Amino acid sequence: MLPRRPAARDYHPTMRRWSETAEAIGATSRTSVKVTTLAAYLATLDRDVLPPAATFMTGRAFPERDQRTTGLGWSALGRVAEEIANAPDGALGAAYDRSSDLGQAVGDLLAEAGHEPAGTPPTVPEVAAAFTAIAEARGPAAKSAVLRELLARCDPLTARYVAKILSGELRIGLREGHLEAAIAAAFGRQTEDVQWAGMLTGDLGHTAELARDDALADAELTLFRPLKSMLAHPAADEAEVIERLGTPVWVEDKYDGIRAQLHRAGGTVRLYSRDLNDVSDQFPEVIRAAAPLSWDGILDGEVLGWRDGTAIPFLRLQSRLGRKEPSAEIQAAVPVIYVAFDVLALGAGNGAPIEPLLRLPLRERRSSLEALDLAATPGFGIAQLDSAPDEEVLRAVFAASQQRGNEGLMVKDPDSIYSPGRRGYGWLKLKRPLTTLDCVVVGVELGHGKRHGVLSDYTFAVRDDRPGADGKLVTIGKAYSGLTDAEIAEMTRWFEAHTIRQFGRYRLVEPSVVVEIAFDVIHRSNRHASGYAMRFPRIVQIRTDKGPDEIDVLSTVATLHDQLQEGGRYRVLTAGT
Ligand code: AMP
C-alpha cells in the first residue's frame, strides 16, 4: 500500500517549521534555491496544512480573493508584543527603528526579553484559525486577546513570521511566480497549469490542494469571486508599440476613471475594484442600471464620471471614492456610467453555464462584448475602438487623443489573451510626456525595507511667489527616491551633514538640493503648506545644475492645476446618457 503521507518524521505541521522555511527562502537570492526549498517543504504537508501554508507564503493571512482582513493595526500588534515581552511602551518603536520591519521588530523584542513560549507550539492550521478568529472578533480589545494567546505560544522566530504575515510585509523575496513554480515542482505538475488555476481561483492555497490531488483542471472561474485585472505595460513611443505588438494594433482611449469588474448572475450584480474589494455600495447607479440585462458573466471596464456625453474629471470622481451609499446629492453632482472594454466570462442567463473567455483572443472577446449591446443600455457604454494599421496612423490617433486633452491611449494586441494580474505586453499604455516641477528638498526620512538605513524619502517644496509671501518655501509633496543606491548613499551623507533639526526618523534639512519631480496630476489638499498635492510624485533626477532660487513657484503650480483640472474628452459608445 502506498503511504498516504510522508513518514511521520517528515510531517511538520508547526508554524515554526513554516517560519524556518521562510527564513531559508529569504536567506538566498537564488530563485532556483528559493523554489526548490519551498517545493521540498510543500511536498511534505498534509491536507489541512497545505492550503494555509501556501497562502501564508503569499504574505497574506487570507487568500487573495478573500475579502476578509484581520482588521488589526500595527499599533495593536506592537502593544501585544510589548505586553508579552514585558517591555515598556515604545520598546517596539525603538526595535522598529533599527530594522524598519515590523515582524523583525516583534521577533527581536521577544528574543531580547528571553520569551519562553507557553503551551504547545502552534501548527499552521491553528495559526490560520487564529487569523480567522481575529478577523471575526469585534473591536481592538477582542482582536488583541486572540493575538496575545497566539503569540504567547510562539518562539521569537515564529512570532516574527506571524507578525510579518499580519502586517502584510513578508519580505523574503518570494514572488507569486516562484510560489507557483514551487507548487508545480512539489507535485510534479506544469507551472502553466498551476498559474492558470491560480488565476481562475485567486487562491494559491486552494490551487496547491488541486495540484496535490492532480485536479488542476477542475479549477473554476466563479462569479462573485473577482479576478485580478490585466495590467498594461508602459511604452515609450509609437515605434515601440508597433515593434512589440506588430500590426494592426487596436487603440482605445485611456479613461481616467476607476477600474471595476462587474459580475452578474440573475438579479445579482456586484462591482469589484482593482484590489478585489467589493465597491458595489459606492456606485448604486451602476448596479441599478445592470438590472435589465439578461446575460450572466463578468465585464472588465472603468467607472467613469459622465454627464451629457462628457467625462467628468477624475478629481471630482475621486470625491466619491470610499463613500458607501452616496447620497442623492452626490450621485447628482458626480453621475457615473460603466464603460466596458472587455468581457471575461459569459453565459446566456437563466442558469445557463458560464464560459470563461480569458484564453480567447481579444478580437473574439470584443465580438462577444459588442453582441451584448451595452452601448444601447442606459448607464452603460463600451470603449470606442480604432484599429491602426501602421505607425503613422497610430501617431495620428495619439495626437488626436492629446488634442482632446487625454492622458494617453491603451493599445492592445487583438490576438492577446486576458492575463489576470499580469503586466504583460498584450496591452501597452502610451502616455503624453511627463509634466515635471523643479522643487527643493526640505525634509528627509529613513526609508523602509532595503532602504531602512538610509535617508531615501524626500519632502520637497516650491517657492510661494504671491505678494507678501516673501518667496518662502511651501511643501508640495513627498516621494521615495528614484535614485540609485550609490546616489542615495551619497545624498544620505550630505543630508546628515546638513540637518537643521531632527525629529525621530525625520530631519529638517538645509534647502539646497533641487529635484525634478514627475507626477500625474495636481490637486488641492491641506496635507502640504502649498495647498496642493501631487498624484504619484516620483523623482526624475537631481538638478545639480540648479540652485534653490531657480525652483518652480506656486503660481506655476496653480496654472498647471487648472490645466489638468479640465479632464479629457473621451470617446465612449453610449446611448447618450
Ligand atoms: P495605469 O493605471 O497608468 O497603469 O494604467 C492602466 C489603467 O488604465 C488600467 O488599470 C485601467 O484602470 C485604466 N484604463 C483606462 N482605459 C482603459 C482601457 N481602454 N483599457 C484598459 N484599461 C484602461
PDB file of C-alpha atoms in Angstrom, residues 319-575:
ATOM      1  CA  SER A 319     -14.642  62.700  -4.133  1.00  0.00           C
ATOM      2  CA  ARG A 320     -16.962  59.683  -4.385  1.00  0.00           C
ATOM      3  CA  LEU A 321     -14.246  57.144  -3.622  1.00  0.00           C
ATOM      4  CA  GLY A 322     -14.699  55.209  -0.429  1.00  0.00           C
ATOM      5  CA  ARG A 323     -18.180  56.656   0.181  1.00  0.00           C
ATOM      6  CA  LYS A 324     -20.623  53.868   0.727  1.00  0.00           C
ATOM      7  CA  GLU A 325     -24.220  54.519  -0.205  1.00  0.00           C
ATOM      8  CA  PRO A 326     -23.590  58.006  -1.609  1.00  0.00           C
ATOM      9  CA  SER A 327     -26.417  60.467  -1.078  1.00  0.00           C
ATOM     10  CA  ALA A 328     -28.758  61.511  -3.893  1.00  0.00           C
ATOM     11  CA  GLU A 329     -26.928  64.876  -3.967  1.00  0.00           C
ATOM     12  CA  ILE A 330     -23.556  63.235  -4.544  1.00  0.00           C
ATOM     13  CA  GLN A 331     -24.992  60.948  -7.206  1.00  0.00           C
ATOM     14  CA  ALA A 332     -26.456  64.006  -8.931  1.00  0.00           C
ATOM     15  CA  ALA A 333     -23.258  66.050  -8.568  1.00  0.00           C
ATOM     16  CA  VAL A 334     -20.985  63.338  -9.990  1.00  0.00           C
ATOM     17  CA  PRO A 335     -23.066  60.902 -12.070  1.00  0.00           C
ATOM     18  CA  VAL A 336     -21.218  57.810 -13.324  1.00  0.00           C
ATOM     19  CA  ILE A 337     -21.519  55.278 -16.123  1.00  0.00           C
ATOM     20  CA  TYR A 338     -19.817  51.922 -16.569  1.00  0.00           C
ATOM     21  CA  VAL A 339     -17.642  51.772 -19.672  1.00  0.00           C
ATOM     22  CA  ALA A 340     -16.819  48.160 -20.568  1.00  0.00           C
ATOM     23  CA  PHE A 341     -13.736  47.306 -22.581  1.00  0.00           C
ATOM     24  CA  ASP A 342     -13.599  43.546 -22.102  1.00  0.00           C
ATOM     25  CA  VAL A 343     -15.676  40.509 -21.231  1.00  0.00           C
ATOM     26  CA  LEU A 344     -14.086  37.718 -19.213  1.00  0.00           C
ATOM     27  CA  ALA A 345     -16.893  35.205 -18.893  1.00  0.00           C
ATOM     28  CA  LEU A 346     -20.349  34.843 -20.322  1.00  0.00           C
ATOM     29  CA  GLY A 347     -23.443  32.698 -20.050  1.00  0.00           C
ATOM     30  CA  ALA A 348     -26.814  33.114 -21.717  1.00  0.00           C
ATOM     31  CA  GLY A 349     -28.607  33.719 -18.410  1.00  0.00           C
ATOM     32  CA  ASN A 350     -31.420  31.754 -16.760  1.00  0.00           C
ATOM     33  CA  GLY A 351     -28.917  29.473 -15.076  1.00  0.00           C
ATOM     34  CA  ALA A 352     -27.082  28.552 -18.321  1.00  0.00           C
ATOM     35  CA  PRO A 353     -23.424  27.644 -17.669  1.00  0.00           C
ATOM     36  CA  ILE A 354     -20.787  30.394 -17.626  1.00  0.00           C
ATOM     37  CA  GLU A 355     -17.909  30.029 -20.020  1.00  0.00           C
ATOM     38  CA  PRO A 356     -14.521  31.594 -19.254  1.00  0.00           C
ATOM     39  CA  LEU A 357     -13.371  33.660 -22.242  1.00  0.00           C
ATOM     40  CA  LEU A 358      -9.954  34.581 -20.858  1.00  0.00           C
ATOM     41  CA  ARG A 359      -7.995  32.378 -23.209  1.00  0.00           C
ATOM     42  CA  LEU A 360      -9.790  33.555 -26.334  1.00  0.00           C
ATOM     43  CA  PRO A 361      -8.055  36.265 -28.375  1.00  0.00           C
ATOM     44  CA  LEU A 362      -9.185  39.828 -27.703  1.00  0.00           C
ATOM     45  CA  ARG A 363     -10.824  40.041 -31.141  1.00  0.00           C
ATOM     46  CA  GLU A 364     -13.236  37.253 -30.154  1.00  0.00           C
ATOM     47  CA  ARG A 365     -13.859  38.703 -26.703  1.00  0.00           C
ATOM     48  CA  ARG A 366     -14.600  42.070 -28.306  1.00  0.00           C
ATOM     49  CA  SER A 367     -17.186  40.461 -30.632  1.00  0.00           C
ATOM     50  CA  SER A 368     -18.873  38.913 -27.605  1.00  0.00           C
ATOM     51  CA  LEU A 369     -18.785  42.268 -25.837  1.00  0.00           C
ATOM     52  CA  GLU A 370     -20.319  44.102 -28.781  1.00  0.00           C
ATOM     53  CA  ALA A 371     -23.058  41.485 -29.022  1.00  0.00           C
ATOM     54  CA  LEU A 372     -24.221  42.487 -25.525  1.00  0.00           C
ATOM     55  CA  ASP A 373     -25.357  45.824 -26.951  1.00  0.00           C
ATOM     56  CA  LEU A 374     -24.239  47.776 -23.906  1.00  0.00           C
ATOM     57  CA  ALA A 375     -23.959  50.943 -25.974  1.00  0.00           C
ATOM     58  CA  ALA A 376     -27.751  50.943 -26.099  1.00  0.00           C
ATOM     59  CA  THR A 377     -28.188  50.254 -22.367  1.00  0.00           C
ATOM     60  CA  PRO A 378     -28.658  53.404 -20.251  1.00  0.00           C
ATOM     61  CA  GLY A 379     -25.887  53.780 -17.692  1.00  0.00           C
ATOM     62  CA  PHE A 380     -23.523  51.663 -19.754  1.00  0.00           C
ATOM     63  CA  GLY A 381     -21.133  52.235 -22.615  1.00  0.00           C
ATOM     64  CA  ILE A 382     -18.368  50.428 -24.379  1.00  0.00           C
ATOM     65  CA  ALA A 383     -14.915  51.707 -25.272  1.00  0.00           C
ATOM     66  CA  GLN A 384     -14.694  53.064 -28.791  1.00  0.00           C
ATOM     67  CA  LEU A 385     -12.147  51.079 -30.729  1.00  0.00           C
ATOM     68  CA  ASP A 386      -9.830  52.177 -33.536  1.00  0.00           C
ATOM     69  CA  SER A 387      -7.578  49.886 -35.489  1.00  0.00           C
ATOM     70  CA  ALA A 388      -4.238  51.360 -36.510  1.00  0.00           C
ATOM     71  CA  PRO A 389      -2.652  49.535 -39.477  1.00  0.00           C
ATOM     72  CA  ASP A 390       0.750  51.190 -39.100  1.00  0.00           C
ATOM     73  CA  GLU A 391       2.897  53.529 -37.008  1.00  0.00           C
ATOM     74  CA  GLU A 392       1.816  56.630 -38.899  1.00  0.00           C
ATOM     75  CA  VAL A 393      -1.877  56.103 -38.223  1.00  0.00           C
ATOM     76  CA  LEU A 394      -1.103  55.301 -34.576  1.00  0.00           C
ATOM     77  CA  ARG A 395       0.796  58.588 -34.345  1.00  0.00           C
ATOM     78  CA  ALA A 396      -2.242  60.443 -35.701  1.00  0.00           C
ATOM     79  CA  VAL A 397      -4.626  58.687 -33.291  1.00  0.00           C
ATOM     80  CA  PHE A 398      -2.339  59.536 -30.362  1.00  0.00           C
ATOM     81  CA  ALA A 399      -2.042  63.172 -31.449  1.00  0.00           C
ATOM     82  CA  ALA A 400      -5.831  63.404 -31.763  1.00  0.00           C
ATOM     83  CA  SER A 401      -6.325  61.984 -28.265  1.00  0.00           C
ATOM     84  CA  GLN A 402      -3.876  64.533 -26.852  1.00  0.00           C
ATOM     85  CA  GLN A 403      -5.762  67.270 -28.656  1.00  0.00           C
ATOM     86  CA  ARG A 404      -8.831  66.126 -26.777  1.00  0.00           C
ATOM     87  CA  GLY A 405      -6.867  66.585 -23.560  1.00  0.00           C
ATOM     88  CA  ASN A 406      -6.453  62.903 -22.744  1.00  0.00           C
ATOM     89  CA  GLU A 407      -3.709  61.443 -20.627  1.00  0.00           C
ATOM     90  CA  GLY A 408      -2.952  58.732 -23.133  1.00  0.00           C
ATOM     91  CA  LEU A 409      -4.053  55.709 -25.067  1.00  0.00           C
ATOM     92  CA  MET A 410      -4.364  51.991 -24.410  1.00  0.00           C
ATOM     93  CA  VAL A 411      -3.000  49.946 -27.271  1.00  0.00           C
ATOM     94  CA  LYS A 412      -3.944  46.279 -27.432  1.00  0.00           C
ATOM     95  CA  ASP A 413      -2.909  43.284 -29.473  1.00  0.00           C
ATOM     96  CA  PRO A 414      -6.142  41.886 -30.984  1.00  0.00           C
ATOM     97  CA  ASP A 415      -4.671  38.370 -30.690  1.00  0.00           C
ATOM     98  CA  SER A 416      -3.794  38.628 -26.978  1.00  0.00           C
ATOM     99  CA  ILE A 417      -5.412  36.537 -24.272  1.00  0.00           C
ATOM    100  CA  TYR A 418      -6.553  38.088 -20.973  1.00  0.00           C
ATOM    101  CA  SER A 419      -3.837  37.559 -18.358  1.00  0.00           C
ATOM    102  CA  PRO A 420      -5.190  38.412 -14.895  1.00  0.00           C
ATOM    103  CA  GLY A 421      -2.738  40.274 -12.710  1.00  0.00           C
ATOM    104  CA  ARG A 422       0.000  40.336 -15.303  1.00  0.00           C
ATOM    105  CA  ARG A 423       1.676  43.402 -16.682  1.00  0.00           C
ATOM    106  CA  GLY A 424       2.393  41.703 -19.991  1.00  0.00           C
ATOM    107  CA  TYR A 425       2.922  43.053 -23.440  1.00  0.00           C
ATOM    108  CA  GLY A 426      -0.593  42.263 -24.712  1.00  0.00           C
ATOM    109  CA  TRP A 427      -1.708  45.712 -23.559  1.00  0.00           C
ATOM    110  CA  LEU A 428       0.508  48.770 -23.711  1.00  0.00           C
ATOM    111  CA  LYS A 429      -0.152  52.274 -22.468  1.00  0.00           C
ATOM    112  CA  LEU A 430       1.086  55.261 -24.345  1.00  0.00           C
ATOM    113  CA  LYS A 431       1.091  58.423 -22.265  1.00  0.00           C
ATOM    114  CA  ARG A 432       1.836  62.026 -23.047  1.00  0.00           C
ATOM    115  CA  PRO A 433       5.266  63.306 -21.965  1.00  0.00           C
ATOM    116  CA  LEU A 434       5.517  63.808 -18.255  1.00  0.00           C
ATOM    117  CA  THR A 435       4.859  67.113 -16.646  1.00  0.00           C
ATOM    118  CA  THR A 436       7.579  67.910 -14.124  1.00  0.00           C
ATOM    119  CA  LEU A 437       8.301  70.545 -11.492  1.00  0.00           C
ATOM    120  CA  ASP A 438      11.646  71.511 -10.014  1.00  0.00           C
ATOM    121  CA  CYS A 439      11.405  71.539  -6.231  1.00  0.00           C
ATOM    122  CA  VAL A 440      13.832  71.837  -3.340  1.00  0.00           C
ATOM    123  CA  VAL A 441      14.230  69.131  -0.694  1.00  0.00           C
ATOM    124  CA  VAL A 442      13.349  70.476   2.761  1.00  0.00           C
ATOM    125  CA  GLY A 443      12.988  67.257   4.752  1.00  0.00           C
ATOM    126  CA  VAL A 444      14.269  63.686   4.590  1.00  0.00           C
ATOM    127  CA  GLU A 445      13.279  60.486   6.334  1.00  0.00           C
ATOM    128  CA  LEU A 446      14.685  56.995   6.786  1.00  0.00           C
ATOM    129  CA  GLY A 447      13.371  54.552   4.192  1.00  0.00           C
ATOM    130  CA  HIS A 448      11.887  51.084   4.570  1.00  0.00           C
ATOM    131  CA  GLY A 449      12.925  47.589   3.513  1.00  0.00           C
ATOM    132  CA  LYS A 450      16.319  47.573   1.885  1.00  0.00           C
ATOM    133  CA  ARG A 451      16.412  51.348   2.281  1.00  0.00           C
ATOM    134  CA  HIS A 452      15.984  51.175   6.045  1.00  0.00           C
ATOM    135  CA  GLY A 453      19.365  52.627   6.988  1.00  0.00           C
ATOM    136  CA  VAL A 454      19.398  55.488   4.508  1.00  0.00           C
ATOM    137  CA  LEU A 455      17.595  58.784   4.100  1.00  0.00           C
ATOM    138  CA  SER A 456      15.579  57.950   0.999  1.00  0.00           C
ATOM    139  CA  ASP A 457      12.182  59.631   1.499  1.00  0.00           C
ATOM    140  CA  TYR A 458      12.250  63.266   0.471  1.00  0.00           C
ATOM    141  CA  THR A 459       9.779  66.034   1.302  1.00  0.00           C
ATOM    142  CA  PHE A 460      10.086  68.896  -1.168  1.00  0.00           C
ATOM    143  CA  ALA A 461       8.798  72.430  -1.657  1.00  0.00           C
ATOM    144  CA  VAL A 462       8.185  75.158  -4.224  1.00  0.00           C
ATOM    145  CA  ARG A 463       8.522  78.896  -3.656  1.00  0.00           C
ATOM    146  CA  ASP A 464       5.465  80.959  -2.749  1.00  0.00           C
ATOM    147  CA  ASP A 465       5.534  83.908  -5.192  1.00  0.00           C
ATOM    148  CA  ARG A 466       2.316  85.528  -4.013  1.00  0.00           C
ATOM    149  CA  PRO A 467       2.575  89.160  -2.894  1.00  0.00           C
ATOM    150  CA  GLY A 468       3.543  89.331   0.754  1.00  0.00           C
ATOM    151  CA  ALA A 469       4.698  85.710   0.905  1.00  0.00           C
ATOM    152  CA  ASP A 470       8.301  86.803   0.605  1.00  0.00           C
ATOM    153  CA  GLY A 471       9.198  83.847  -1.575  1.00  0.00           C
ATOM    154  CA  LYS A 472       9.017  81.436   1.343  1.00  0.00           C
ATOM    155  CA  LEU A 473       9.218  77.702   0.692  1.00  0.00           C
ATOM    156  CA  VAL A 474       5.952  75.757   0.869  1.00  0.00           C
ATOM    157  CA  THR A 475       5.876  71.968   0.828  1.00  0.00           C
ATOM    158  CA  ILE A 476       4.038  70.250  -2.015  1.00  0.00           C
ATOM    159  CA  GLY A 477       4.863  66.567  -1.777  1.00  0.00           C
ATOM    160  CA  LYS A 478       6.859  63.619  -0.611  1.00  0.00           C
ATOM    161  CA  ALA A 479       8.451  60.924  -2.755  1.00  0.00           C
ATOM    162  CA  TYR A 480      10.609  57.895  -2.322  1.00  0.00           C
ATOM    163  CA  SER A 481      13.841  58.356  -4.061  1.00  0.00           C
ATOM    164  CA  GLY A 482      14.046  57.128  -7.649  1.00  0.00           C
ATOM    165  CA  LEU A 483      17.828  57.376  -7.350  1.00  0.00           C
ATOM    166  CA  THR A 484      20.438  54.620  -7.458  1.00  0.00           C
ATOM    167  CA  ASP A 485      21.743  53.093  -4.205  1.00  0.00           C
ATOM    168  CA  ALA A 486      25.063  54.889  -4.686  1.00  0.00           C
ATOM    169  CA  GLU A 487      23.342  58.249  -5.181  1.00  0.00           C
ATOM    170  CA  ILE A 488      21.147  57.676  -2.128  1.00  0.00           C
ATOM    171  CA  ALA A 489      24.183  56.794  -0.013  1.00  0.00           C
ATOM    172  CA  GLU A 490      25.927  59.968  -1.134  1.00  0.00           C
ATOM    173  CA  MET A 491      22.833  62.092  -0.543  1.00  0.00           C
ATOM    174  CA  THR A 492      22.357  60.492   2.893  1.00  0.00           C
ATOM    175  CA  ARG A 493      25.806  61.666   3.934  1.00  0.00           C
ATOM    176  CA  TRP A 494      25.081  65.135   2.588  1.00  0.00           C
ATOM    177  CA  PHE A 495      21.725  65.400   4.370  1.00  0.00           C
ATOM    178  CA  GLU A 496      23.223  64.123   7.651  1.00  0.00           C
ATOM    179  CA  ALA A 497      25.802  66.891   7.444  1.00  0.00           C
ATOM    180  CA  HIS A 498      23.157  69.489   6.597  1.00  0.00           C
ATOM    181  CA  THR A 499      20.440  68.613   9.083  1.00  0.00           C
ATOM    182  CA  ILE A 500      18.803  71.606  10.717  1.00  0.00           C
ATOM    183  CA  ARG A 501      16.742  69.648  13.217  1.00  0.00           C
ATOM    184  CA  GLN A 502      15.932  66.006  13.834  1.00  0.00           C
ATOM    185  CA  PHE A 503      12.511  64.704  14.901  1.00  0.00           C
ATOM    186  CA  GLY A 504      12.805  60.909  15.310  1.00  0.00           C
ATOM    187  CA  ARG A 505      13.071  59.435  11.844  1.00  0.00           C
ATOM    188  CA  TYR A 506      12.512  62.809  10.144  1.00  0.00           C
ATOM    189  CA  ARG A 507      15.101  65.515   9.576  1.00  0.00           C
ATOM    190  CA  LEU A 508      14.577  69.077   8.523  1.00  0.00           C
ATOM    191  CA  VAL A 509      17.428  69.820   6.136  1.00  0.00           C
ATOM    192  CA  GLU A 510      19.070  72.812   4.575  1.00  0.00           C
ATOM    193  CA  PRO A 511      17.034  73.640   1.442  1.00  0.00           C
ATOM    194  CA  SER A 512      19.727  73.366  -1.243  1.00  0.00           C
ATOM    195  CA  VAL A 513      19.130  70.159  -3.197  1.00  0.00           C
ATOM    196  CA  VAL A 514      16.882  70.647  -6.251  1.00  0.00           C
ATOM    197  CA  VAL A 515      14.956  67.626  -7.532  1.00  0.00           C
ATOM    198  CA  GLU A 516      12.891  67.302 -10.670  1.00  0.00           C
ATOM    199  CA  ILE A 517       9.570  65.696  -9.759  1.00  0.00           C
ATOM    200  CA  ALA A 518       7.217  63.977 -12.224  1.00  0.00           C
ATOM    201  CA  PHE A 519       3.564  63.389 -11.357  1.00  0.00           C
ATOM    202  CA  ASP A 520       0.221  62.506 -12.878  1.00  0.00           C
ATOM    203  CA  VAL A 521      -1.974  65.357 -11.661  1.00  0.00           C
ATOM    204  CA  ILE A 522      -2.015  68.094  -9.063  1.00  0.00           C
ATOM    205  CA  HIS A 523      -4.933  68.533  -6.733  1.00  0.00           C
ATOM    206  CA  ARG A 524      -5.847  70.858  -3.920  1.00  0.00           C
ATOM    207  CA  SER A 525      -5.007  69.460  -0.499  1.00  0.00           C
ATOM    208  CA  ASN A 526      -4.442  70.582   3.067  1.00  0.00           C
ATOM    209  CA  ARG A 527      -1.746  67.980   3.512  1.00  0.00           C
ATOM    210  CA  HIS A 528       1.025  70.322   2.416  1.00  0.00           C
ATOM    211  CA  ALA A 529       1.670  74.008   3.125  1.00  0.00           C
ATOM    212  CA  SER A 530       1.335  74.930  -0.569  1.00  0.00           C
ATOM    213  CA  GLY A 531      -2.345  73.897  -0.536  1.00  0.00           C
ATOM    214  CA  TYR A 532      -1.618  71.435  -3.357  1.00  0.00           C
ATOM    215  CA  ALA A 533      -0.548  67.806  -3.565  1.00  0.00           C
ATOM    216  CA  MET A 534       0.578  65.620  -6.443  1.00  0.00           C
ATOM    217  CA  ARG A 535      -0.762  62.253  -7.538  1.00  0.00           C
ATOM    218  CA  PHE A 536       2.048  59.665  -7.919  1.00  0.00           C
ATOM    219  CA  PRO A 537       5.012  62.005  -7.440  1.00  0.00           C
ATOM    220  CA  ARG A 538       8.374  60.474  -8.320  1.00  0.00           C
ATOM    221  CA  ILE A 539      11.917  61.844  -8.503  1.00  0.00           C
ATOM    222  CA  VAL A 540      13.231  62.031 -12.072  1.00  0.00           C
ATOM    223  CA  GLN A 541      16.667  63.422 -11.258  1.00  0.00           C
ATOM    224  CA  ILE A 542      18.686  65.672  -9.004  1.00  0.00           C
ATOM    225  CA  ARG A 543      19.202  69.006 -10.749  1.00  0.00           C
ATOM    226  CA  THR A 544      22.776  69.709  -9.729  1.00  0.00           C
ATOM    227  CA  ASP A 545      22.742  72.498 -12.309  1.00  0.00           C
ATOM    228  CA  LYS A 546      20.040  74.403 -10.422  1.00  0.00           C
ATOM    229  CA  GLY A 547      20.023  76.256  -7.140  1.00  0.00           C
ATOM    230  CA  PRO A 548      17.099  76.729  -4.739  1.00  0.00           C
ATOM    231  CA  ASP A 549      16.392  80.195  -6.151  1.00  0.00           C
ATOM    232  CA  GLU A 550      15.665  78.665  -9.555  1.00  0.00           C
ATOM    233  CA  ILE A 551      12.926  76.250  -8.499  1.00  0.00           C
ATOM    234  CA  ASP A 552       9.299  76.450  -9.644  1.00  0.00           C
ATOM    235  CA  VAL A 553       6.870  78.816  -7.992  1.00  0.00           C
ATOM    236  CA  LEU A 554       3.374  78.447  -6.599  1.00  0.00           C
ATOM    237  CA  SER A 555       1.698  80.372  -9.450  1.00  0.00           C
ATOM    238  CA  THR A 556       3.090  77.816 -11.941  1.00  0.00           C
ATOM    239  CA  VAL A 557       1.606  75.048  -9.799  1.00  0.00           C
ATOM    240  CA  ALA A 558      -1.759  76.843  -9.838  1.00  0.00           C
ATOM    241  CA  THR A 559      -1.686  77.181 -13.640  1.00  0.00           C
ATOM    242  CA  LEU A 560      -0.786  73.510 -14.103  1.00  0.00           C
ATOM    243  CA  HIS A 561      -3.530  72.546 -11.682  1.00  0.00           C
ATOM    244  CA  ASP A 562      -6.124  74.483 -13.678  1.00  0.00           C
ATOM    245  CA  GLN A 563      -4.977  72.992 -16.981  1.00  0.00           C
ATOM    246  CA  LEU A 564      -5.032  69.425 -15.677  1.00  0.00           C
ATOM    247  CA  GLN A 565      -8.327  70.011 -13.914  1.00  0.00           C
ATOM    248  CA  GLU A 566     -10.292  70.149 -17.130  1.00  0.00           C
ATOM    249  CA  GLY A 567     -10.062  66.422 -17.771  1.00  0.00           C
ATOM    250  CA  GLY A 568     -10.184  64.686 -21.121  1.00  0.00           C
ATOM    251  CA  ARG A 569     -12.907  64.250 -23.659  1.00  0.00           C
ATOM    252  CA  TYR A 570     -13.262  60.539 -24.178  1.00  0.00           C
ATOM    253  CA  ARG A 571     -14.866  58.586 -26.904  1.00  0.00           C
ATOM    254  CA  VAL A 572     -17.350  56.153 -25.441  1.00  0.00           C
ATOM    255  CA  LEU A 573     -20.114  54.416 -27.338  1.00  0.00           C
ATOM    256  CA  THR A 574     -23.248  55.061 -25.294  1.00  0.00           C
ATOM    257  CA  ALA A 575     -26.955  55.576 -25.542  1.00  0.00           C
TER     258      ALA A 575
END
